[in-house]
Amino acid sequence: MNKNMSVIILFQKQALKAILPVLAAMPVLEGILFFLLTGSLRANGAFWLEDLVEKSAMWWVFWIAFAATCILLLRAASDGTGRPSYSLQRLAVSPQNLFACHLLALMVSFLLLWAVQILTVFLLLSWVCSNPAYSSFSSQSVFLAFYRNDFLHNLLPMEDWLCWLRNLVLFFGLTTSAAYFALPQDESEKKSNILFLLHIAVLIISFTWSLGSNGMNALAILCSGCCSVTILCKIFRKEAAQ
Amino acid sequence: MKHKGQLLWILVPVLMIAAVFLVTLGSLLPQRNQVAVEHTVLYGDPAAAEGLEAVCRTAFQDQLFWDTTIRPGASPDVETSYDFSFKKQVSYYAQDCGFNMSSTCSYDVSYLESVGVPSQPLEDAIADLEAETEIGETKSRRYPLQQFFDNYLIEYYIYFPYTQNRSLLVDIDEAVFSDFFRIPVLPEEQIVITYDKTDYPSEVISKEVEGGFPTRTCSVFTDDAIYFSFDNVTGDGRYVDTSLIPGGYGIYRLPYAKETSSGSSPYYTVQSEELSNCFSLDPTVRVCDLRLDSRQETLFLYTQEGEKNWLTLLRTDTMEILQRLCLSGNEMDASPWYQADDFFVLSDGYELLLFAKKEDGRFEKQLETSLSPSEEPLFHLSYKATMAWDGRQLAITSASPKEENEWVTTAFILAVYDESGLRYIGRYDPILNPTARPEDFNYFCQSPDNALPEIRWEVKP
């Protein structure tokens, strides 16, 4: 097997093993909160799906899971001293290839977290709407909830292609800066790690923007795109210098 | 083999991610046009509405749009077309475009000075009243309005159609209009000034004109002119003197020019100096409404003449009378409830009268019936309504009153009448909003500009 493919698989294995408890705990916790709230809202009469999502604190659980994922993924990539693990050192790949492989593994892990959140919320909302005990929902309620609720809309932007693009650019920026963060760095390079924290902050803030925030989305795409390009330039300039 | 097995660490998560996106989007996107319509029969047989088509427009935050076509009948058929607009299609609540005359000015000294009317008589009257009022007292005195000004003070506003359903207030030369519409204040007209010295500082607390001249104005826009008129009666029913207006009382024509450079909003220039009376009326006739057909060829002038309501059809270009038609006694509203090119409907809230165009182009009464089959009204059809006439049956849609727990509703009432009276009435609710009442108004799907559904009878082969 190709040496680089082995590195990707190694990273992927480490990443999945690290985040598996988060991927399992998040839907369980969200489900418990959701069912508890559904019961209490039902006692008060009719309710909206958007209320349910907002009051169930689903987004808090998601962001805590997201933070845990970030920490676990970065810890899994190193041996605890900030250097690549022993297995990676033995494979002797260049830091640039190491960066690219780590980037791919991180991307898959973050996308997996995103997908698990979408599936969880989709299944929970579909269950409420199909449950004959809750009669106030129409055949469009789940579809509309993904437009009416900001968190849901940013999670799955439906036909809002600029929001999709923003999410992809932000996730790419996040994984790029995370992969860069995980590389062995000298003191002068450590300043760039602020980009990783900035991406986390922008990602969280952008999930509160409502439908039609095209200007903000475009700005986020521009800033995140610039950051990713800067990091990639640094990596490949380093390679050229070597 | 072992190496191939290792690839599953990548393939499985990637396939899982793809599957989640495909399954959720594949399940949610087909819901876009699945607007369910709740149908409640309030009276009669829904089969009477067969052959009718109502198109209900709904939007969410000016980006999601649904056009739901409802074909009522014994088993209603619903079809929805959906559109997502990446850019907000901003819709504003349409302000009425038109020419407005308003005589409800403030009668302040500063206002009189600003319109060039001597303010000294009013200042003197206030000073006298102040002197007469004891400390701790409030005193009112009635003055003839003629004591302060000779003619009614009227303000003029023209709102032109603008982009996105907005209207544009255009600057006009008020002096030209004030000079044209010189309407002397009636000697009976009085103003009550009240001075208050119970508090410090002492001041005039009100200046109220009794009766007053409300100048209810009606107007229509053609591509190059505004046609307008006003009700020539004061609040207490006296005719004002319109003899000083050039050409007297009637319909007035105000030409304007519209310039639109590509991509920009239209710009209007009013040619005030060409303001003229284009159709004179007897000063005892009251103009109640003025309408225009969609081809801008015919003006519908609704008037009240003595005990009767009349319609006069005029050719817009020559002002030649095409038809004079006595509509009803004036217990009926003289303004049409609904106006289309080929029919119009009058009502007094209990009865309805429909006049439709015959083949020779003349209008004739074709339907007269009660709105409700019993003396106690079964329902309430609002003044804002859309109608369709197929030569035999009249269909009316009107906004539905909100039900319990409803903040906003896209529901509407549909009624069908023929010569035997009310045949059917039902409520149709395209369910985009569930019944709960959240605090956040942004959740609601609404009709853009609160427009009613468009209705039409299907043409029978």
XYZ file of C-alpha atoms in Angstrom:
703
model
C 0.000 0.000 0.000
C 1.127 3.513 -0.764
C 2.949 5.129 2.159
C 0.673 8.178 2.109
C -2.449 6.022 2.066
C -1.114 4.201 5.127
C -0.704 7.553 6.884
C -4.239 8.598 5.998
C -5.622 5.301 7.302
C -3.533 5.615 10.435
C -4.823 9.144 11.053
C -8.373 8.072 10.251
C -8.232 5.140 12.630
C -6.836 7.310 15.414
C -9.410 10.004 14.751
C -12.405 7.698 14.631
C -11.362 5.811 17.737
C -10.932 9.126 19.540
C -14.271 10.668 18.562
C -16.433 7.546 18.584
C -17.610 8.138 22.193
C -18.607 11.709 21.243
C -20.442 10.513 18.119
C -22.343 8.012 20.236
C -23.032 10.238 23.246
C -24.241 13.304 21.328
C -27.392 11.780 19.739
C -28.223 9.922 22.954
C -28.031 13.085 25.044
C -29.940 15.135 22.461
C -32.577 12.427 22.240
C -33.061 12.384 26.019
C -33.381 16.186 26.187
C -35.726 16.159 23.210
C -38.053 13.521 24.647
C -38.128 15.205 28.045
C -39.036 18.543 26.473
C -41.578 17.047 24.059
C -43.422 15.615 27.041
C -43.506 18.908 28.937
C -44.451 21.002 25.849
C -47.186 18.537 24.987
C -48.691 19.071 28.413
C -48.947 22.818 27.593
C -50.802 22.251 24.303
C -49.638 22.722 20.705
C -46.027 23.699 20.020
C -43.687 24.450 17.126
C -40.793 22.244 16.025
C -38.585 25.342 16.104
C -39.449 25.818 19.789
C -38.534 22.241 20.453
C -35.108 22.587 18.833
C -34.415 25.858 20.589
C -35.575 24.854 24.063
C -34.041 21.366 23.986
C -30.571 23.016 23.979
C -29.641 20.718 21.130
C -27.233 23.320 19.786
C -25.412 23.508 23.124
C -24.904 19.740 23.040
C -23.668 20.020 19.452
C -21.118 22.738 20.236
C -19.876 20.890 23.313
C -19.495 17.767 21.158
C -17.752 19.887 18.545
C -15.287 21.284 21.105
C -14.642 17.799 22.465
C -14.058 16.545 18.910
C -11.506 19.321 18.260
C -9.567 18.485 21.421
C -9.701 14.717 20.916
C -8.642 14.934 17.278
C -5.641 17.123 18.051
C -4.589 14.902 20.952
C -4.937 11.776 18.802
C -2.576 13.204 16.186
C 0.348 13.562 18.546
C 1.994 11.544 21.282
C 1.170 14.173 23.854
C 4.404 16.121 23.354
C 3.278 17.990 20.257
C 5.316 15.700 17.989
C 3.920 13.050 15.584
C 3.319 9.663 17.139
C 5.896 6.897 16.964
C 4.096 5.060 14.117
C 4.051 8.210 12.023
C 7.693 8.886 12.711
C 8.523 5.375 11.486
C 6.694 5.936 8.195
C 8.984 8.930 7.599
C 6.720 11.080 5.443
C 7.454 14.715 4.775
C 5.705 17.282 7.016
C 3.771 18.495 3.963
C 2.404 15.035 3.176
C 1.736 14.544 6.857
C -0.244 17.797 6.797
C -2.266 16.732 3.739
C -3.079 13.306 5.211
C -4.045 14.786 8.535
C -6.202 17.369 6.747
C -8.169 14.622 5.001
C -8.650 12.618 8.201
C -9.806 15.717 10.097
C -12.160 16.674 7.289
C -13.818 13.241 7.348
C -14.108 13.373 11.158
C -15.713 16.835 11.245
C -18.044 15.926 8.395
C -19.008 12.804 10.295
C -19.902 14.860 13.365
C -21.926 17.202 11.146
C -23.714 14.261 9.483
C -24.518 12.603 12.826
C -26.066 15.875 14.063
C -28.180 16.230 10.905
C -29.350 12.630 11.111
C -30.194 12.987 14.813
C -32.269 16.118 14.411
C -33.920 14.843 11.231
C -34.976 11.581 12.869
C -36.208 13.283 16.045
C -38.280 15.895 14.162
C -39.651 13.288 11.751
C -40.643 11.126 14.703
C -42.560 14.010 16.341
C -44.354 14.855 13.096
C -45.308 11.267 12.344
C -46.518 10.658 15.892
C -50.339 10.780 15.922
C -50.215 12.240 19.459
C -49.005 15.544 17.986
C -51.604 16.577 15.453
C -50.591 20.192 14.866
C -47.903 19.459 12.266
C -48.340 19.502 8.522
C -46.538 17.540 5.833
C -44.145 20.484 5.459
C -43.305 21.097 9.106
C -39.859 19.447 9.090
C -38.931 21.120 5.794
C -39.999 24.537 7.144
C -38.157 23.977 10.428
C -34.894 23.813 8.442
C -35.606 27.346 7.186
C -37.242 28.874 10.244
C -34.707 27.817 12.840
C -31.291 29.414 12.383
C -29.344 26.513 13.876
C -31.129 23.959 11.694
C -30.817 26.111 8.599
C -27.077 26.503 9.051
C -26.726 22.805 9.777
C -28.554 21.835 6.576
C -29.000 24.920 4.401
C -31.376 23.194 1.937
C -31.446 25.369 -1.219
C -29.357 28.197 0.213
C -26.229 27.428 -1.836
C -24.211 30.317 -0.426
C -24.709 28.922 3.063
C -23.559 25.483 1.831
C -20.485 27.094 0.315
C -19.812 29.014 3.512
C -20.066 25.846 5.577
C -17.716 23.976 3.264
C -15.191 26.824 3.201
C -15.377 27.208 6.993
C -14.979 23.460 7.560
C -12.057 23.393 5.144
C -10.541 26.397 6.918
C -11.099 24.745 10.272
C -9.472 21.467 9.238
C -6.611 23.269 7.493
C -5.865 25.345 10.574
C -6.309 22.294 12.827
C -3.915 20.217 10.707
C -1.437 23.105 10.784
C -1.913 23.368 14.547
C -0.985 19.677 14.902
C 2.272 20.067 12.976
C 5.564 20.517 14.868
C 6.108 24.289 14.828
C 8.841 26.692 15.771
C 8.044 29.769 17.887
C 7.459 32.091 14.878
C 4.870 29.726 13.400
C 2.843 29.396 16.584
C 1.177 32.772 16.001
C -0.761 31.245 13.088
C -2.555 28.931 15.529
C -4.875 31.816 16.338
C -6.480 31.054 12.956
C -7.710 27.729 14.333
C -9.403 29.414 17.297
C -10.775 32.105 14.995
C -12.321 29.482 12.735
C -14.024 27.828 15.681
C -15.429 31.196 16.779
C -16.636 32.157 13.278
C -18.207 28.737 12.773
C -20.155 29.003 16.028
C -21.243 32.589 15.320
C -22.218 31.796 11.727
C -24.650 29.144 12.963
C -26.747 31.933 14.509
C -27.196 33.793 11.200
C -30.646 33.591 9.735
C -31.824 32.804 6.234
C -30.804 35.512 3.776
C -27.609 36.632 5.549
C -25.856 36.613 2.187
C -23.479 39.480 2.966
C -22.249 37.846 6.174
C -21.878 34.484 4.426
C -19.836 36.059 1.635
C -17.617 37.805 4.191
C -17.040 34.561 6.103
C -16.167 32.760 2.847
C -13.695 35.485 1.929
C -11.963 35.599 5.336
C -11.841 31.840 5.818
C -10.708 31.299 2.219
C -7.855 33.795 2.741
C -6.785 32.036 5.974
C -6.768 28.609 4.290
C -4.764 29.935 1.338
C -2.273 31.576 3.743
C -1.768 28.301 5.631
C -1.430 26.258 2.423
C 1.084 28.786 1.051
C 3.134 28.512 4.255
C 3.176 24.713 4.051
C 4.136 24.553 0.393
C 6.684 27.386 0.666
C 8.309 25.382 3.407
C 8.376 22.336 1.118
C 9.934 24.365 -1.697
C 12.567 25.731 0.706
C 13.462 22.191 1.810
C -6.570 -8.462 1.846
C -5.695 -6.954 5.163
C -4.703 -3.712 3.418
C -8.008 -3.645 1.552
C -9.792 -4.100 4.873
C -7.910 -1.093 6.185
C -9.497 1.040 3.451
C -12.858 0.547 5.156
C -11.687 3.027 7.821
C -11.990 5.671 5.113
C -14.730 4.276 2.904
C -17.276 3.585 5.631
C -17.273 7.112 7.141
C -17.301 8.736 3.695
C -20.229 6.590 2.566
C -22.046 7.253 5.823
C -21.646 11.017 5.374
C -22.867 10.849 1.768
C -25.812 8.658 2.773
C -26.924 11.042 5.541
C -26.888 14.062 3.234
C -28.660 12.180 0.454
C -31.310 10.653 2.714
C -32.159 13.875 4.591
C -32.184 16.112 1.528
C -33.980 13.444 -0.480
C -36.646 13.270 2.205
C -36.961 16.999 2.930
C -36.813 18.590 -0.512
C -39.894 16.773 -1.866
C -41.843 18.386 1.032
C -41.319 21.810 -0.599
C -44.519 21.750 -2.584
C -46.630 19.532 -0.356
C -48.869 22.319 0.930
C -51.854 20.706 2.575
C -55.097 22.669 2.425
C -57.597 22.305 5.235
C -61.150 22.683 3.955
C -64.195 23.474 6.079
C -67.705 23.680 4.619
C -69.561 26.544 6.336
C -72.770 26.395 4.267
C -74.172 24.685 1.214
C -72.774 22.216 -1.249
C -69.088 22.464 -2.235
C -69.996 21.031 -5.634
C -71.303 24.537 -6.469
C -67.675 25.694 -6.582
C -66.669 23.134 -9.175
C -64.961 24.729 -12.151
C -63.385 27.401 -9.982
C -59.664 27.871 -9.514
C -58.123 29.882 -6.655
C -54.405 30.663 -6.607
C -53.139 31.451 -3.134
C -49.694 33.076 -2.867
C -47.651 32.589 0.292
C -44.104 33.539 1.182
C -41.619 33.086 3.987
C -39.171 35.908 4.638
C -39.347 36.999 0.992
C -37.249 33.996 -0.068
C -39.563 30.974 -0.116
C -42.633 31.290 -2.311
C -45.590 28.972 -2.788
C -48.339 29.358 -5.399
C -51.044 26.954 -4.325
C -53.789 26.312 -6.839
C -56.955 25.080 -5.190
C -59.742 23.639 -7.316
C -62.676 23.528 -4.900
C -65.525 21.132 -5.315
C -66.859 18.014 -3.674
C -63.251 16.733 -3.449
C -60.884 19.731 -3.599
C -57.790 19.329 -5.719
C -54.575 21.079 -4.580
C -51.439 21.716 -6.596
C -48.486 23.789 -5.426
C -45.584 25.294 -7.270
C -42.647 26.301 -5.110
C -39.782 28.661 -5.698
C -36.746 29.597 -3.642
C -35.156 32.945 -4.294
C -31.525 33.222 -3.257
C -31.932 37.002 -3.049
C -34.733 38.441 -0.933
C -37.662 39.493 -3.151
C -38.538 42.352 -0.852
C -42.224 43.097 -0.824
C -43.537 46.128 0.952
C -47.067 46.671 2.057
C -48.472 48.498 -0.918
C -49.316 52.053 -0.062
C -52.231 53.320 -2.068
C -51.034 55.262 -5.056
C -53.098 58.246 -6.004
C -53.852 61.905 -5.764
C -54.884 63.039 -2.291
C -56.396 66.307 -1.098
C -56.416 66.877 2.620
C -57.950 69.786 4.482
C -57.217 68.437 7.946
C -54.427 70.923 8.633
C -53.357 71.979 12.127
C -54.495 75.661 12.008
C -51.307 76.703 13.798
C -49.996 80.224 13.430
C -46.715 78.860 12.080
C -48.587 76.679 9.575
C -50.647 79.612 8.319
C -47.480 81.651 7.862
C -45.828 78.796 5.960
C -48.703 78.651 3.446
C -48.872 82.442 3.056
C -52.161 82.997 4.888
C -52.257 86.039 7.239
C -52.083 84.685 10.774
C -52.898 87.929 12.610
C -56.685 87.272 12.973
C -55.986 83.903 14.603
C -53.285 85.379 16.852
C -55.705 88.150 17.914
C -58.477 85.652 18.671
C -56.130 83.546 20.803
C -54.884 86.667 22.653
C -58.487 87.753 23.398
C -59.379 84.279 24.629
C -56.275 84.171 26.811
C -57.230 87.522 28.354
C -60.783 86.343 29.034
C -59.690 83.071 30.665
C -59.215 83.308 34.426
C -56.353 81.483 36.118
C -57.434 77.948 37.029
C -60.037 77.929 34.248
C -60.432 76.328 30.801
C -62.421 78.326 28.289
C -63.692 77.483 24.801
C -65.050 79.867 22.227
C -66.605 79.291 18.820
C -65.417 81.453 15.892
C -66.590 81.510 12.272
C -63.829 79.864 10.226
C -64.212 82.655 7.645
C -62.792 85.045 10.254
C -59.343 83.450 9.751
C -59.250 82.457 6.103
C -61.327 82.912 2.972
C -60.717 79.542 1.305
C -60.317 76.041 2.722
C -56.681 75.225 3.342
C -55.999 72.084 1.365
C -52.785 70.092 1.130
C -52.026 68.028 -1.958
C -50.087 64.763 -2.179
C -49.399 62.548 -5.170
C -48.163 59.028 -4.596
C -46.902 57.422 -7.791
C -46.338 53.692 -8.305
C -42.712 52.904 -7.598
C -40.582 49.807 -7.535
C -41.494 46.721 -5.491
C -45.053 47.876 -4.779
C -43.813 51.011 -3.052
C -45.287 54.362 -3.842
C -43.339 57.554 -4.340
C -44.401 60.921 -2.987
C -43.638 63.450 -5.714
C -42.974 67.119 -5.059
C -45.571 69.382 -6.587
C -46.037 73.121 -6.869
C -48.664 73.575 -4.124
C -49.285 77.218 -5.141
C -50.647 76.122 -8.537
C -53.090 73.765 -6.848
C -54.108 76.266 -4.148
C -54.790 78.811 -6.868
C -56.799 76.282 -8.921
C -58.872 74.815 -6.105
C -60.193 77.994 -4.488
C -63.097 76.721 -2.423
C -64.534 79.441 -0.155
C -65.086 78.530 3.476
C -68.817 78.147 4.120
C -70.251 80.811 6.485
C -71.676 78.024 8.718
C -68.239 76.521 9.278
C -66.998 77.135 12.840
C -63.816 76.529 14.750
C -63.774 75.962 18.509
C -60.644 77.197 20.255
C -60.019 76.051 23.820
C -57.607 77.850 26.152
C -56.370 76.216 29.344
C -55.072 78.117 32.390
C -55.380 75.295 34.894
C -51.731 74.406 34.506
C -48.466 76.222 33.867
C -47.646 77.233 31.180
C -51.117 78.202 29.997
C -51.802 77.273 26.358
C -54.292 76.593 23.591
C -55.178 72.950 24.031
C -57.356 72.426 20.977
C -58.625 73.988 17.759
C -61.435 71.863 16.411
C -63.353 72.564 13.242
C -66.983 71.495 13.484
C -68.114 69.626 10.399
C -65.086 70.374 8.277
C -64.443 69.588 4.646
C -62.966 66.080 4.466
C -62.147 66.297 0.709
C -62.467 62.567 0.120
C -60.482 62.152 -3.084
C -60.586 59.418 -5.713
C -58.084 59.091 -8.514
C -56.804 56.812 -11.273
C -53.514 56.750 -13.169
C -53.160 56.309 -16.912
C -49.727 56.176 -18.517
C -49.608 59.940 -18.980
C -52.155 61.553 -16.645
C -53.920 61.376 -13.314
C -57.712 61.692 -13.341
C -59.186 62.673 -10.013
C -62.153 64.183 -8.263
C -63.309 64.822 -4.718
C -66.488 64.651 -2.671
C -67.897 68.171 -2.630
C -69.772 67.817 0.668
C -68.687 68.923 4.146
C -68.723 66.673 7.194
C -72.198 67.939 8.128
C -73.628 67.409 4.658
C -73.421 70.870 3.056
C -72.254 71.338 -0.548
C -69.168 73.509 -0.874
C -68.960 76.263 -3.449
C -66.926 74.946 -6.387
C -67.751 77.823 -8.750
C -64.319 79.443 -8.382
C -62.549 76.329 -9.691
C -61.745 76.790 -13.409
C -64.361 74.656 -15.193
C -66.231 74.112 -11.918
C -66.779 70.793 -10.190
C -66.018 67.563 -12.054
C -63.177 65.271 -13.020
C -59.763 66.888 -13.219
C -56.860 65.839 -15.395
C -53.254 66.307 -14.330
C -50.688 65.263 -16.971
C -47.350 63.863 -15.920
C -44.229 62.489 -17.558
C -42.526 59.296 -16.499
C -38.876 58.724 -17.213
C -37.186 55.400 -16.651
C -33.565 54.906 -17.496
C -32.592 51.250 -17.711
C -32.124 49.570 -14.368
C -33.191 52.535 -12.291
C -36.410 53.479 -10.550
C -38.904 55.601 -12.457
C -38.835 59.362 -12.133
C -42.024 61.415 -12.422
C -42.557 65.053 -13.418
C -45.981 66.508 -12.767
C -47.114 69.149 -15.266
C -49.078 71.202 -12.746
C -49.642 74.143 -15.094
C -51.702 71.834 -17.376
C -54.132 70.908 -14.580
C -57.664 71.185 -16.004
C -61.271 70.186 -15.528
C -61.847 67.531 -18.210
C -65.432 66.599 -17.358
C -67.762 69.050 -15.649
C -70.413 67.889 -13.246
C -73.429 69.528 -11.712
C -72.287 70.877 -8.288
C -75.104 68.930 -6.585
C -73.709 65.603 -7.826
C -71.425 63.833 -5.356
C -68.480 61.910 -6.776
C -68.143 58.657 -4.818
C -65.537 56.743 -6.783
C -63.528 56.737 -9.966
C -62.125 53.564 -11.573
C -60.282 52.733 -14.774
C -60.354 49.582 -16.884
C -57.111 47.654 -17.418
C -56.747 48.932 -20.998
C -57.064 52.522 -19.728
C -59.851 53.168 -22.263
C -62.855 53.599 -19.987
C -63.380 55.601 -16.817
C -66.031 54.379 -14.389
C -67.454 57.397 -12.573
C -69.640 56.464 -9.577
C -71.838 59.282 -8.335
C -74.646 59.931 -5.931
C -77.345 62.088 -7.515
C -80.271 62.854 -5.229
C -81.681 59.563 -3.954
C -79.961 57.409 -6.576
C -76.503 56.044 -7.285
C -75.325 56.369 -10.865
C -72.512 55.060 -12.997
C -71.203 57.062 -15.921
C -68.853 55.332 -18.358
C -66.504 57.746 -20.108
C -63.970 57.301 -22.895
C -60.656 58.276 -21.364
C -59.255 60.024 -24.446
C -62.297 62.166 -25.390
C -64.360 62.050 -22.155
C -67.337 61.105 -24.324
C -70.151 59.494 -22.314
C -70.479 55.820 -23.290
C -73.281 54.881 -20.921
C -75.268 56.296 -17.989
C -76.673 53.681 -15.694
C -78.828 54.078 -12.597
C -77.406 51.520 -10.176
C -79.529 51.647 -7.047
C -81.049 53.766 -4.373
C -78.445 55.324 -2.128
C -79.060 52.842 0.685
C -76.505 50.812 -1.302
C -72.842 51.797 -1.121
C -72.164 53.965 -4.174
C -68.541 52.772 -4.460
C -68.162 49.326 -5.986
C -67.269 46.489 -3.642
C -65.322 44.973 -6.520
C -64.483 46.247 -9.974
C -63.313 44.175 -12.947
C -63.219 45.164 -16.609
C -66.360 43.238 -17.470
C -68.363 43.365 -14.248
C -68.673 45.166 -10.931
C -70.439 44.439 -7.669
C -72.179 46.791 -5.246
C -73.286 45.888 -1.752
C -74.747 47.354 1.396
C -73.515 44.493 3.594
C -76.800 42.570 3.222
C -77.538 42.510 -0.511
C -75.313 42.370 -3.528
C -75.889 43.714 -7.016
C -73.833 42.577 -9.970
C -73.674 44.485 -13.232
C -71.945 42.778 -16.151
C -70.959 43.826 -19.633
C -73.070 42.542 -22.477
C -71.841 41.809 -25.994
C -72.654 45.367 -27.125
C -70.293 46.705 -24.436
C -73.066 48.106 -22.250
C -73.443 47.133 -18.593
C -76.625 45.612 -17.257
C -77.786 44.272 -13.905
C -77.411 40.491 -13.978
C -77.533 39.384 -10.356
C -79.343 40.669 -7.282
C -79.309 38.531 -4.181
C -78.916 38.464 -0.417
C -75.436 37.937 0.944
C -76.673 35.563 3.600
C -79.559 33.069 3.385
C -80.865 34.141 6.797
C -81.459 37.516 8.411
C -78.697 36.787 10.890
C -75.488 36.856 8.795
C -73.785 33.453 8.698
C -70.381 34.914 8.042
C -68.512 38.110 7.378
C -67.042 38.878 3.970
C -64.615 41.769 4.281
C -64.536 44.816 2.016
C -61.249 43.581 0.559
C -62.282 40.791 -1.779
C -61.521 39.210 -5.124
C -64.329 38.021 -7.395
C -64.957 36.013 -10.550
C -68.108 35.908 -12.675
C -68.838 33.273 -15.301
C -72.081 34.765 -16.567
C -74.151 32.658 -14.176
C -72.282 32.324 -10.895
C -70.328 34.803 -8.823
C -67.392 33.553 -6.712
C -66.039 35.762 -3.914
C -62.910 35.270 -1.817
C -62.265 37.291 1.265
C -59.717 37.046 4.074
C -60.851 34.618 6.732
C -61.314 35.919 10.260
C -58.540 34.547 12.470
C -59.487 31.546 14.513
C -58.619 30.949 18.125
C -54.837 30.714 18.643
C -54.154 32.146 15.185
C -51.911 35.161 14.868
C -51.509 35.178 11.152
C -53.534 33.205 8.702
C -53.291 32.564 5.020
C -56.790 31.105 5.142
C -59.568 32.566 3.020
C -63.314 32.332 2.696
C -64.808 31.318 -0.630
C -68.456 31.984 -1.407
C -70.443 31.134 -4.529
C -73.696 32.901 -5.497
C -76.118 32.553 -8.347
C -79.599 33.945 -8.968
C -81.008 31.632 -6.274
C -78.695 33.176 -3.662
C -75.816 31.728 -1.697
C -74.938 28.256 -2.965
C -71.815 27.518 -0.997
C -69.407 29.030 1.468
C -66.218 27.401 2.754
C -62.948 28.137 4.495
C -59.675 27.070 2.887
C -56.475 27.082 4.910
C -53.155 26.320 3.255
C -51.472 24.990 6.381
C -48.068 26.595 6.525
C -48.418 27.794 10.097
C -49.336 25.422 12.881
C -51.766 26.581 15.506
C -49.421 27.490 18.352
C -48.498 31.080 19.225
C -44.761 31.608 19.397
C -43.269 34.924 20.443
C -41.186 35.167 17.315
C -43.174 36.684 14.466
C -40.504 35.587 11.979
C -41.810 32.028 12.041
C -44.885 32.902 9.997
C -45.531 32.263 6.350
C -47.737 34.999 4.948
C -49.299 36.232 1.735
C -47.024 38.902 0.242
C -48.734 42.293 0.742
C -51.638 40.446 2.387
C -52.950 39.743 -1.094
C -56.045 37.615 -1.475
C -56.111 34.560 -3.714
C -56.741 35.194 -7.376
C -59.804 33.322 -8.579
C -61.178 32.453 -11.981
C -63.747 30.137 -13.460
C -62.250 27.551 -15.745
C -63.343 28.032 -19.339
C -65.634 25.152 -20.185
C -64.832 23.510 -23.531
